[in-house]
Short mmCIF file of C-alpha atoms in Angstrom, two decimals:
data_model
loop_
_atom_site.label_atom_id
_atom_site.label_comp_id
_atom_site.label_asym_id
_atom_site.label_seq_id
_atom_site.Cartn_x
_atom_site.Cartn_y
_atom_site.Cartn_z
CA UNK A 1 163.83 -38.82 143.43
CA UNK A 2 164.31 -35.07 143.40
CA UNK A 3 165.51 -33.35 140.22
CA UNK A 4 168.43 -31.02 139.84
CA UNK A 5 167.68 -27.54 141.03
CA UNK A 6 169.21 -24.58 139.23
CA UNK A 7 168.26 -22.29 142.09
CA UNK A 8 170.06 -24.24 144.76
CA UNK A 9 172.30 -21.22 145.29
CA UNK A 10 169.34 -19.55 146.98
CA UNK A 11 169.17 -22.11 149.77
CA UNK A 12 172.04 -20.74 151.80
CA UNK A 13 170.65 -17.28 151.47
CA UNK A 14 167.14 -18.32 152.47
CA UNK A 15 168.44 -20.35 155.37
CA UNK A 16 170.33 -17.34 156.69
CA UNK A 17 167.37 -15.10 156.16
CA UNK A 18 164.61 -17.25 157.60
CA UNK A 19 166.26 -19.58 160.09
CA UNK A 20 165.05 -19.55 163.68
CA UNK A 21 166.07 -21.81 166.48
CA UNK A 22 163.40 -24.49 166.78
CA UNK A 23 160.73 -23.15 169.11
CA UNK A 24 160.41 -25.23 172.24
CA UNK A 25 157.03 -26.17 173.50
CA UNK A 26 156.45 -25.59 177.21
CA UNK A 27 153.56 -27.84 178.15
CA UNK A 28 153.41 -26.46 181.67
CA UNK A 29 152.91 -22.91 180.52
CA UNK A 30 150.52 -23.97 177.78
CA UNK A 31 148.41 -25.85 180.34
CA UNK A 32 148.27 -22.81 182.59
CA UNK A 33 147.22 -20.66 179.68
CA UNK A 34 144.61 -23.17 178.52
CA UNK A 35 143.04 -24.62 181.68
CA UNK A 36 139.94 -25.88 179.90
CA UNK A 37 141.97 -27.92 177.44
CA UNK A 38 144.22 -29.12 180.20
CA UNK A 39 141.20 -30.34 182.13
CA UNK A 40 139.96 -32.16 179.03
CA UNK A 41 143.26 -33.96 178.73
CA UNK A 42 143.28 -34.89 182.40
CA UNK A 43 139.75 -36.21 182.26
CA UNK A 44 140.32 -38.25 179.13
CA UNK A 45 137.85 -36.07 177.20
CA UNK A 46 134.95 -37.27 179.28
CA UNK A 47 133.36 -33.83 179.12
CA UNK A 48 134.34 -32.70 175.67
CA UNK A 49 130.83 -32.01 174.44
CA UNK A 50 131.21 -28.31 174.99
CA UNK A 51 134.24 -27.78 172.84
CA UNK A 52 133.80 -24.68 170.82
CA UNK A 53 136.05 -23.50 168.05
CA UNK A 54 136.87 -26.85 166.58
CA UNK A 55 133.18 -27.31 165.97
CA UNK A 56 133.56 -24.81 163.20
CA UNK A 57 135.61 -27.29 161.31
CA UNK A 58 134.01 -30.51 162.42
CA UNK A 59 130.48 -29.56 163.09
CA UNK A 60 129.33 -31.62 160.22
CA UNK A 61 130.42 -34.81 161.84
CA UNK A 62 128.44 -34.06 164.94
CA UNK A 63 125.40 -33.15 162.94
CA UNK A 64 125.74 -36.09 160.62
CA UNK A 65 125.96 -38.42 163.56
CA UNK A 66 123.03 -36.88 165.29
CA UNK A 67 119.83 -38.88 165.05
CA UNK A 68 117.90 -35.68 164.93
CA UNK A 69 119.57 -34.47 161.79
CA UNK A 70 120.22 -37.82 160.23
CA UNK A 71 116.70 -37.89 158.96
CA UNK A 72 116.02 -34.25 158.87
CA UNK A 73 117.26 -33.29 155.53
CA UNK A 74 119.76 -32.16 153.18
CA UNK A 75 121.96 -29.40 152.20
CA UNK A 76 121.65 -26.29 150.25
CA UNK A 77 122.72 -27.29 146.79
CA UNK A 78 125.58 -25.61 145.22
CA UNK A 79 126.29 -22.92 147.57
CA UNK A 80 124.42 -21.42 144.86
CA UNK A 81 121.38 -23.26 145.72
CA UNK A 82 122.14 -23.29 149.35
CA UNK A 83 123.72 -20.01 150.10
CA UNK A 84 121.92 -18.19 147.45
CA UNK A 85 118.74 -19.64 148.60
CA UNK A 86 119.68 -18.70 151.97
CA UNK A 87 119.46 -15.07 151.56
CA UNK A 88 119.77 -14.07 155.11
CA UNK A 89 122.49 -11.53 155.29
CA UNK A 90 121.59 -7.95 155.33
CA UNK A 91 121.41 -5.10 157.73
CA UNK A 92 121.04 -6.81 161.02
CA UNK A 93 119.44 -4.48 163.48
CA UNK A 94 119.05 -6.54 166.58
CA UNK A 95 121.41 -9.37 165.97
CA UNK A 96 124.71 -9.71 167.76
CA UNK A 97 126.19 -10.71 164.43
CA UNK A 98 127.26 -7.77 162.33
CA UNK A 99 126.58 -8.93 158.86
CA UNK A 100 129.03 -6.46 157.42
CA UNK A 101 131.72 -8.26 159.39
CA UNK A 102 130.53 -11.57 158.03
CA UNK A 103 130.62 -10.13 154.56
CA UNK A 104 134.13 -8.81 155.10
CA UNK A 105 135.39 -12.08 156.50
CA UNK A 106 133.94 -14.13 153.69
CA UNK A 107 135.15 -11.62 151.13
CA UNK A 108 138.66 -12.33 152.33
CA UNK A 109 138.14 -16.04 151.99
CA UNK A 110 139.36 -17.64 148.80
CA UNK A 111 137.89 -21.08 149.20
CA UNK A 112 135.26 -22.81 151.26
CA UNK A 113 134.29 -26.43 151.66
CA UNK A 114 130.84 -27.43 152.81
CA UNK A 115 129.44 -30.85 153.51
CA UNK A 116 125.86 -31.81 153.90
CA UNK A 117 122.98 -33.79 152.59
CA UNK A 118 120.27 -33.43 150.00
CA UNK A 119 116.99 -35.19 150.14
CA UNK A 120 114.77 -35.29 147.13
CA UNK A 121 111.26 -36.55 147.51
CA UNK A 122 108.44 -36.89 145.05
CA UNK A 123 105.79 -34.25 145.36
CA UNK A 124 103.10 -36.87 144.82
CA UNK A 125 104.63 -39.53 147.05
CA UNK A 126 106.63 -37.82 149.78
CA UNK A 127 107.56 -41.13 151.38
CA UNK A 128 109.68 -41.94 148.38
CA UNK A 129 112.97 -40.13 148.62
CA UNK A 130 116.64 -40.21 147.90
CA UNK A 131 119.33 -38.93 150.17
CA UNK A 132 122.73 -37.82 148.95
CA UNK A 133 125.76 -36.88 150.95
CA UNK A 134 127.06 -33.73 149.37
CA UNK A 135 130.38 -31.91 149.28
CA UNK A 136 130.64 -28.40 147.86
CA UNK A 137 133.89 -26.80 146.86
CA UNK A 138 133.87 -23.08 146.22
CA UNK A 139 136.76 -21.15 144.81
CA UNK A 140 137.02 -17.52 143.88
CA UNK A 141 139.41 -18.41 141.11
CA UNK A 142 137.92 -21.53 139.60
CA UNK A 143 134.22 -21.64 140.33
CA UNK A 144 132.08 -24.17 142.05
CA UNK A 145 131.92 -27.96 142.23
CA UNK A 146 129.35 -30.09 143.97
CA UNK A 147 129.73 -33.83 144.45
CA UNK A 148 126.92 -36.10 145.54
CA UNK A 149 127.45 -39.52 147.03
CA UNK A 150 125.28 -42.55 147.58
CA UNK A 151 127.12 -44.32 150.35
CA UNK A 152 130.74 -44.26 149.33
CA UNK A 153 130.01 -44.10 145.61
CA UNK A 154 129.93 -40.83 143.78
CA UNK A 155 126.57 -40.44 142.14
CA UNK A 156 127.10 -37.11 140.47
CA UNK A 157 129.37 -34.14 140.09
CA UNK A 158 128.42 -30.76 138.77
CA UNK A 159 131.09 -28.20 138.04
CA UNK A 160 130.70 -24.59 137.06
CA UNK A 161 134.08 -23.59 135.71
CA UNK A 162 134.42 -19.84 135.74
CA UNK A 163 137.55 -19.38 133.61
CA UNK A 164 136.14 -21.64 130.88
CA UNK A 165 132.56 -20.50 131.32
CA UNK A 166 131.45 -24.10 131.13
CA UNK A 167 129.20 -26.37 133.11
CA UNK A 168 129.64 -30.12 133.24
CA UNK A 169 127.37 -32.62 134.90
CA UNK A 170 128.93 -36.05 135.39
CA UNK A 171 127.12 -39.19 136.47
CA UNK A 172 129.83 -41.74 137.29
CA UNK A 173 127.45 -44.58 138.07
CA UNK A 174 126.02 -44.28 134.57
CA UNK A 175 129.23 -43.19 132.87
CA UNK A 176 127.31 -40.25 131.42
CA UNK A 177 128.03 -36.55 131.17
CA UNK A 178 126.44 -33.37 129.96
CA UNK A 179 128.53 -30.33 129.12
CA UNK A 180 127.40 -26.93 127.95
CA UNK A 181 128.62 -23.35 127.88
CA UNK A 182 127.25 -21.02 130.51
CA UNK A 183 125.02 -18.17 129.46
CA UNK A 184 125.88 -14.68 130.66
CA UNK A 185 123.19 -14.96 133.29
CA UNK A 186 124.60 -18.24 134.54
CA UNK A 187 128.07 -16.77 134.68
CA UNK A 188 126.78 -13.97 136.85
CA UNK A 189 125.15 -16.44 139.18
CA UNK A 190 128.18 -18.71 139.27
CA UNK A 191 130.45 -15.78 139.98
CA UNK A 192 128.33 -15.20 143.02
CA UNK A 193 128.71 -18.76 144.13
CA UNK A 194 132.19 -18.07 145.39
CA UNK A 195 132.65 -17.19 149.03
CA UNK A 196 132.77 -13.46 148.41
CA UNK A 197 129.93 -13.31 145.96
CA UNK A 198 127.58 -15.36 148.02
CA UNK A 199 127.36 -12.84 150.77
CA UNK A 200 126.90 -9.99 148.33
CA UNK A 201 124.06 -11.94 146.86
CA UNK A 202 122.58 -12.66 150.23
CA UNK A 203 122.68 -9.03 151.18
CA UNK A 204 120.31 -8.21 148.38
CA UNK A 205 117.23 -9.86 149.73
CA UNK A 206 115.01 -9.45 152.70
CA UNK A 207 115.30 -11.78 155.60
CA UNK A 208 113.91 -12.48 159.00
CA UNK A 209 116.11 -12.74 162.05
CA UNK A 210 115.57 -15.91 163.97
CA UNK A 211 117.68 -14.96 166.95
CA UNK A 212 120.37 -16.84 168.79
CA UNK A 213 120.81 -20.56 168.77
CA UNK A 214 123.26 -23.26 169.57
CA UNK A 215 124.49 -25.83 167.10
CA UNK A 216 126.41 -28.49 168.93
CA UNK A 217 128.03 -26.00 171.25
CA UNK A 218 128.62 -23.30 168.67
CA UNK A 219 126.80 -20.06 169.37
CA UNK A 220 124.95 -19.03 166.24
CA UNK A 221 122.38 -16.60 164.97
CA UNK A 222 119.85 -17.55 162.35
CA UNK A 223 118.43 -15.71 159.39
CA UNK A 224 115.53 -16.89 157.30
CA UNK A 225 114.93 -15.86 153.71
CA UNK A 226 112.24 -16.68 151.24
CA UNK A 227 113.70 -15.54 147.97
CA UNK A 228 115.35 -17.85 145.49
CA UNK A 229 114.83 -15.74 142.42
CA UNK A 230 118.51 -14.94 142.27
CA UNK A 231 119.41 -18.53 141.56
CA UNK A 232 116.41 -19.75 139.67
CA UNK A 233 118.34 -19.71 136.44
CA UNK A 234 121.52 -21.36 137.65
CA UNK A 235 120.72 -24.08 135.13
CA UNK A 236 118.45 -23.87 132.10
CA UNK A 237 114.85 -24.37 133.15
CA UNK A 238 114.41 -27.42 130.98
CA UNK A 239 117.26 -29.08 132.86
CA UNK A 240 116.50 -28.02 136.40
CA UNK A 241 113.48 -25.95 137.17
CA UNK A 242 113.72 -24.22 140.54
CA UNK A 243 110.26 -22.87 141.20
CA UNK A 244 110.22 -21.64 144.74
CA UNK A 245 112.08 -22.03 147.97
CA UNK A 246 113.16 -20.72 151.31
CA UNK A 247 116.02 -21.28 153.65
CA UNK A 248 117.76 -20.59 156.91
CA UNK A 249 121.38 -19.74 157.43
CA UNK A 250 123.10 -19.98 160.80
CA UNK A 251 126.09 -17.72 161.33
CA UNK A 252 128.65 -18.40 164.04
CA UNK A 253 128.72 -15.43 166.39
CA UNK A 254 132.40 -15.82 167.07
CA UNK A 255 133.47 -17.26 163.74
CA UNK A 256 131.50 -14.78 161.64
CA UNK A 257 131.10 -17.48 159.04
CA UNK A 258 128.08 -19.42 157.87
CA UNK A 259 128.07 -22.50 160.08
CA UNK A 260 125.03 -24.23 158.76
CA UNK A 261 122.58 -23.63 155.97
CA UNK A 262 119.27 -25.28 155.28
CA UNK A 263 116.97 -24.89 152.35
CA UNK A 264 113.73 -26.22 150.88
CA UNK A 265 112.83 -25.93 147.25
CA UNK A 266 110.23 -27.07 144.81
CA UNK A 267 111.70 -28.39 141.60
CA UNK A 268 109.32 -28.44 138.65
CA UNK A 269 109.01 -31.12 136.00
CA UNK A 270 112.17 -31.06 133.93
CA UNK A 271 114.89 -33.16 132.38
CA UNK A 272 116.82 -33.88 135.54
CA UNK A 273 113.79 -34.81 137.53
CA UNK A 274 112.67 -37.17 134.80
CA UNK A 275 109.71 -34.85 134.44
CA UNK A 276 108.53 -35.40 137.95
CA UNK A 277 107.86 -32.61 140.43
CA UNK A 278 110.19 -32.93 143.38
CA UNK A 279 110.72 -31.40 146.77
CA UNK A 280 114.29 -30.75 147.79
CA UNK A 281 115.46 -30.31 151.34
CA UNK A 282 119.10 -29.83 152.05
CA UNK A 283 121.53 -28.68 154.64
CA UNK A 284 125.23 -28.10 154.56
CA UNK A 285 127.80 -27.26 157.15
CA UNK A 286 131.03 -25.35 156.78
CA UNK A 287 133.86 -27.83 157.04
CA UNK A 288 136.84 -25.69 156.21
CA UNK A 289 137.87 -22.52 154.49
CA UNK A 290 140.92 -21.08 152.81
CA UNK A 291 142.21 -24.52 152.10
CA UNK A 292 144.05 -25.21 148.90
CA UNK A 293 141.63 -26.41 146.22
CA UNK A 294 143.41 -27.51 143.06
CA UNK A 295 142.26 -26.45 139.64
CA UNK A 296 141.57 -30.07 138.79
CA UNK A 297 138.67 -30.07 141.22
CA UNK A 298 136.92 -27.70 138.85
CA UNK A 299 137.86 -29.41 135.62
CA UNK A 300 135.24 -29.69 132.92
CA UNK A 301 137.23 -32.31 131.01
CA UNK A 302 135.05 -35.19 129.89
CA UNK A 303 136.00 -38.35 131.78
CA UNK A 304 137.37 -41.10 129.60
CA UNK A 305 134.82 -43.61 128.42
CA UNK A 306 131.82 -41.48 129.30
CA UNK A 307 129.04 -40.79 126.81
CA UNK A 308 126.76 -37.83 126.56
CA UNK A 309 123.43 -37.90 128.36
CA UNK A 310 120.47 -38.13 125.99
CA UNK A 311 116.83 -37.60 126.63
CA UNK A 312 116.18 -41.23 125.82
CA UNK A 313 118.40 -42.28 128.70
CA UNK A 314 115.74 -41.13 131.10
CA UNK A 315 112.57 -40.96 129.18
CA UNK A 316 111.67 -44.51 130.15
CA UNK A 317 112.02 -43.85 133.81
CA UNK A 318 108.68 -43.52 135.38
CA UNK A 319 107.86 -40.74 137.68
CA UNK A 320 107.13 -41.95 141.13
CA UNK A 321 110.61 -42.90 142.12
CA UNK A 322 112.40 -40.25 143.98
CA UNK A 323 115.06 -38.17 142.38
CA UNK A 324 117.97 -36.13 143.33
CA UNK A 325 119.32 -32.65 142.88
CA UNK A 326 121.26 -30.79 140.33
CA UNK A 327 122.57 -33.54 138.16
CA UNK A 328 121.74 -36.06 140.78
CA UNK A 329 118.10 -36.44 140.14
CA UNK A 330 118.77 -38.66 137.26
CA UNK A 331 121.14 -40.92 139.03
CA UNK A 332 118.75 -41.18 141.91
CA UNK A 333 115.99 -42.19 139.60
CA UNK A 334 118.07 -44.68 137.72
CA UNK A 335 119.56 -46.21 140.81
CA UNK A 336 116.11 -46.36 142.29
CA UNK A 337 114.84 -48.17 139.26
CA UNK A 338 117.73 -50.58 139.22
CA UNK A 339 117.18 -51.40 142.82
CA UNK A 340 113.52 -51.91 142.12
CA UNK A 341 112.99 -50.25 145.38
CA UNK A 342 109.68 -48.58 145.77
CA UNK A 343 110.30 -47.23 149.23
CA UNK A 344 112.71 -44.74 150.61
CA UNK A 345 116.22 -45.54 149.55
CA UNK A 346 119.04 -44.49 151.80
CA UNK A 347 122.64 -44.57 150.69
CA UNK A 348 123.59 -47.32 153.06
CA UNK A 349 120.87 -49.49 151.65
CA UNK A 350 121.64 -48.62 148.10
CA UNK A 351 125.19 -49.90 148.25
CA UNK B 1 157.93 -41.75 173.50
CA UNK B 2 159.80 -40.11 170.64
CA UNK B 3 159.36 -43.16 168.44
CA UNK B 4 155.68 -43.71 169.15
CA UNK B 5 153.45 -43.09 166.17
CA UNK B 6 151.06 -40.16 166.13
CA UNK B 7 148.09 -42.47 165.94
CA UNK B 8 149.00 -44.15 169.21
CA UNK B 9 149.72 -40.84 170.90
CA UNK B 10 146.32 -39.50 169.88
CA UNK B 11 144.61 -42.60 171.25
CA UNK B 12 146.55 -42.35 174.49
CA UNK B 13 145.72 -38.67 174.82
CA UNK B 14 142.05 -39.47 174.37
CA UNK B 15 142.34 -42.06 177.11
CA UNK B 16 143.52 -39.49 179.59
CA UNK B 17 147.28 -39.36 179.15
CA UNK B 18 148.23 -35.69 178.88
CA UNK B 19 151.88 -36.60 178.38
CA UNK B 20 150.96 -38.13 175.03
CA UNK B 21 149.40 -34.89 173.90
CA UNK B 22 152.46 -33.12 175.22
CA UNK B 23 154.57 -35.31 172.96
CA UNK B 24 152.39 -34.48 169.97
CA UNK B 25 152.74 -30.78 170.80
CA UNK B 26 156.48 -31.08 171.22
CA UNK B 27 156.67 -32.91 167.92
CA UNK B 28 154.69 -30.42 165.86
CA UNK B 29 155.10 -27.11 167.64
CA UNK B 30 158.16 -25.93 165.66
CA UNK B 31 156.42 -26.76 162.38
CA UNK B 32 153.29 -24.96 163.46
CA UNK B 33 155.26 -21.88 164.40
CA UNK B 34 156.85 -21.93 160.95
CA UNK B 35 153.48 -22.33 159.25
CA UNK B 36 151.98 -19.49 161.28
CA UNK B 37 155.01 -17.28 160.71
CA UNK B 38 154.68 -17.75 156.97
CA UNK B 39 151.24 -16.16 157.27
CA UNK B 40 151.74 -13.64 160.04
CA UNK B 41 155.37 -12.75 159.30
CA UNK B 42 155.92 -12.23 162.99
CA UNK B 43 157.67 -14.82 165.09
CA UNK B 44 156.01 -13.93 168.41
CA UNK B 45 152.54 -13.86 166.94
CA UNK B 46 153.33 -17.12 165.21
CA UNK B 47 154.10 -18.74 168.56
CA UNK B 48 150.78 -17.48 169.91
CA UNK B 49 148.99 -18.85 166.85
CA UNK B 50 150.70 -22.22 167.18
CA UNK B 51 149.66 -22.47 170.82
CA UNK B 52 146.10 -21.51 169.98
CA UNK B 53 146.10 -24.09 167.22
CA UNK B 54 147.18 -26.76 169.67
CA UNK B 55 144.42 -25.69 172.03
CA UNK B 56 141.91 -25.94 169.18
CA UNK B 57 143.37 -29.31 168.25
CA UNK B 58 143.01 -30.47 171.82
CA UNK B 59 139.36 -29.46 171.89
CA UNK B 60 138.74 -31.20 168.59
CA UNK B 61 140.88 -34.26 169.18
CA UNK B 62 137.88 -36.43 169.76
CA UNK B 63 136.54 -35.58 166.33
CA UNK B 64 139.75 -36.49 164.52
CA UNK B 65 138.84 -39.43 162.35
CA UNK B 66 142.29 -40.31 161.09
CA UNK B 67 144.67 -40.03 164.04
CA UNK B 68 147.58 -41.01 161.81
CA UNK B 69 147.06 -37.69 160.01
CA UNK B 70 147.32 -35.62 163.16
CA UNK B 71 150.21 -33.58 161.76
CA UNK B 72 148.44 -32.52 158.59
CA UNK B 73 145.26 -31.87 160.54
CA UNK B 74 146.85 -29.68 163.20
CA UNK B 75 148.77 -27.90 160.41
CA UNK B 76 145.49 -27.05 158.76
CA UNK B 77 144.03 -25.85 162.05
CA UNK B 78 147.09 -23.68 162.60
CA UNK B 79 146.76 -22.19 159.14
CA UNK B 80 143.20 -21.12 159.85
CA UNK B 81 144.05 -19.77 163.29
CA UNK B 82 146.89 -17.71 161.83
CA UNK B 83 144.69 -16.39 159.04
CA UNK B 84 142.07 -15.41 161.57
CA UNK B 85 144.71 -13.62 163.61
CA UNK B 86 145.97 -11.87 160.52
CA UNK B 87 142.51 -10.55 159.75
CA UNK B 88 142.22 -9.16 163.23
CA UNK B 89 145.53 -7.36 163.05
CA UNK B 90 145.93 -3.90 161.68
CA UNK B 91 147.51 -4.01 158.26
CA UNK B 92 151.05 -3.41 159.25
CA UNK B 93 152.58 -6.17 157.28
CA UNK B 94 155.41 -4.21 155.81
CA UNK B 95 157.20 -4.34 159.10
CA UNK B 96 158.13 -7.89 158.71
CA UNK B 97 161.19 -7.19 160.48
CA UNK B 98 161.78 -10.23 162.66
CA UNK B 99 163.40 -11.71 159.64
CA UNK B 100 165.20 -8.74 158.22
CA UNK B 101 166.95 -7.76 161.41
CA UNK B 102 168.47 -11.07 162.01
CA UNK B 103 170.53 -11.43 158.90
CA UNK B 104 171.82 -7.90 158.77
CA UNK B 105 175.18 -9.22 159.80
CA UNK B 106 175.17 -11.53 156.81
CA UNK B 107 174.01 -9.37 153.97
CA UNK B 108 173.44 -5.68 153.77
CA UNK B 109 170.09 -4.19 154.72
CA UNK B 110 169.05 -3.42 151.19
CA UNK B 111 169.57 -6.97 150.01
CA UNK B 112 167.82 -8.28 153.06
CA UNK B 113 164.86 -6.03 152.43
CA UNK B 114 164.60 -7.21 148.84
CA UNK B 115 164.80 -10.81 149.92
CA UNK B 116 162.02 -10.22 152.43
CA UNK B 117 159.92 -8.70 149.67
CA UNK B 118 160.71 -11.64 147.42
CA UNK B 119 159.44 -14.03 150.06
CA UNK B 120 156.37 -11.97 150.82
CA UNK B 121 155.29 -11.84 147.21
CA UNK B 122 155.06 -15.62 147.09
CA UNK B 123 151.61 -17.19 147.17
CA UNK B 124 150.83 -18.46 150.64
CA UNK B 125 151.18 -22.16 149.83
CA UNK B 126 154.67 -21.60 148.42
CA UNK B 127 155.75 -19.28 151.21
CA UNK B 128 154.66 -21.89 153.70
CA UNK B 129 156.92 -24.51 152.15
CA UNK B 130 159.86 -22.11 152.13
CA UNK B 131 159.33 -21.31 155.79
CA UNK B 132 159.00 -24.93 156.80
CA UNK B 133 162.14 -25.83 154.90
CA UNK B 134 164.39 -23.05 156.12
CA UNK B 135 162.90 -22.05 159.44
CA UNK B 136 164.20 -25.06 161.33
CA UNK B 137 166.00 -26.88 158.52
CA UNK B 138 163.14 -29.29 158.34
CA UNK B 139 163.44 -32.48 156.29
CA UNK B 140 161.06 -33.29 153.45
CA UNK B 141 159.69 -36.12 155.57
CA UNK B 142 158.84 -33.78 158.43
CA UNK B 143 157.32 -31.29 156.04
CA UNK B 144 155.28 -34.03 154.46
CA UNK B 145 153.78 -34.89 157.85
CA UNK B 146 152.59 -31.40 158.55
CA UNK B 147 151.51 -30.50 155.03
CA UNK B 148 149.82 -33.79 154.25
CA UNK B 149 151.52 -33.76 150.85
CA UNK B 150 153.99 -36.08 149.16
CA UNK B 151 157.68 -35.29 149.19
CA UNK B 152 157.60 -34.93 145.40
CA UNK B 153 154.86 -32.37 145.67
CA UNK B 154 156.77 -30.49 148.35
CA UNK B 155 159.89 -30.56 146.23
CA UNK B 156 157.92 -29.14 143.31
CA UNK B 157 156.51 -26.34 145.43
CA UNK B 158 159.93 -25.53 146.78
CA UNK B 159 161.35 -25.31 143.27
CA UNK B 160 158.55 -23.03 142.14
CA UNK B 161 159.09 -20.84 145.18
CA UNK B 162 162.82 -20.58 144.57
CA UNK B 163 162.23 -19.85 140.91
CA UNK B 164 159.91 -16.99 141.80
CA UNK B 165 162.32 -15.65 144.40
CA UNK B 166 165.20 -15.83 141.96
CA UNK B 167 163.17 -14.04 139.30
CA UNK B 168 162.23 -11.32 141.78
CA UNK B 169 165.83 -10.83 142.85
CA UNK B 170 166.86 -10.65 139.23
CA UNK B 171 164.25 -8.01 138.52
CA UNK B 172 165.63 -6.02 141.42
CA UNK B 173 169.09 -6.27 139.97
CA UNK B 174 170.44 -8.87 142.36
CA UNK B 175 172.07 -11.93 140.90
CA UNK B 176 173.36 -14.89 142.81
CA UNK B 177 176.94 -13.71 142.54
CA UNK B 178 175.92 -10.31 143.84
CA UNK B 179 174.41 -11.82 146.92
CA UNK B 180 176.64 -14.66 147.75
#
């Protein structure tokens, strides 16, 4: 039921001002103008593997469904971890991609959504690992949120809320949370985790050009970087100790946007790894950009019924079971323990 | 064909029935033009953007996981196509013209100009709702299909948009009596 509207008087005016006759779609002309698409329709999409632009938005699905990538690893953590890790942009001398154009395009982008995977494995027992499906929401206005899923269940959420200068880590499967104010250094890093800041950050470090490539039909160029210093302190060291890392970012030649990012990091013994040294591999793929992301996505409100994480919650967990990423390590460890599963645990098996 | 659900049309299109995709295009094209126009502020460019969006949708149709949400999906594609086009255009937005010329026989040029400014100062998501509503006199149900939002949410956005427009007009010294 719609409420009364005191500005109804505007409707006639707006109608007169904006109204156009409904545009008519001429399929014949459209088909002539788009012969490739027309051929796809005629053939029943039998040869649709070469589609191009839509891959920008749906590349993830292709990659996720690919057997090659299914087991190959996980996403760059918060774009922070991912993008920041992936410090590839800079003066490109030989590349067809003008990084300044990429920078400009991303600078004009208010929001980005990435999807990917994170795989944490124990440094001592690499065959023990946890895989999380990850979604990253980045907003210039509100900050950064990363959600990790085990199957269809959310295992963790970490939100850096810029306006409130707060970080919250939520573990729904344990009904636990941890909230703390961001230090000035963290704020600076988080501010760079938005679409505009990420590229600025990336421009600051050296990188190696990997040349042209093809990701499921999308023409890309790759850049490799080996500097994660800029994000080492995204969380306090005692919580999440990023020690070293490297990454690759693939930029769409036509899209001028990061299409895929991959990163590898070593995470030292700390609270969220249950004091186990872990290896993190992750990848993430741009799913969409400039979509509306509500403020609630970046809320640091404590969920009802949740209690604060304490050291004793995890102290009993033995190292040797794989962990997860920012905020997710713990849940990975705990789930792993609950499942009494001493081998690799994949989301599908965990649920 | 007009009564067939989007989901069925998508499936038929994927099975090699171009006429089903044609029906989807026919169904959503006016909305897409309105969405694109709200970004580009140029009717002809908006038509180009809508056609490009449909081409992109065609190429990506196989990847659409929820065919019943075709409208919201193609609307999102169109939004991105239009934004990309906008970035490639020289910044000549002030000539938003297509709209101001048309109503010069209804209100004087000055009022029309102010109204155009009032619309342009809206955030994109509100301007989009205004365009969808008044471009082709679209119903809330139709808008809901292409925005992927509830009718209550659309109503709320429309109210906020009108409130902002009214406030802008008031600041410029135009009251409802003065205009109407």
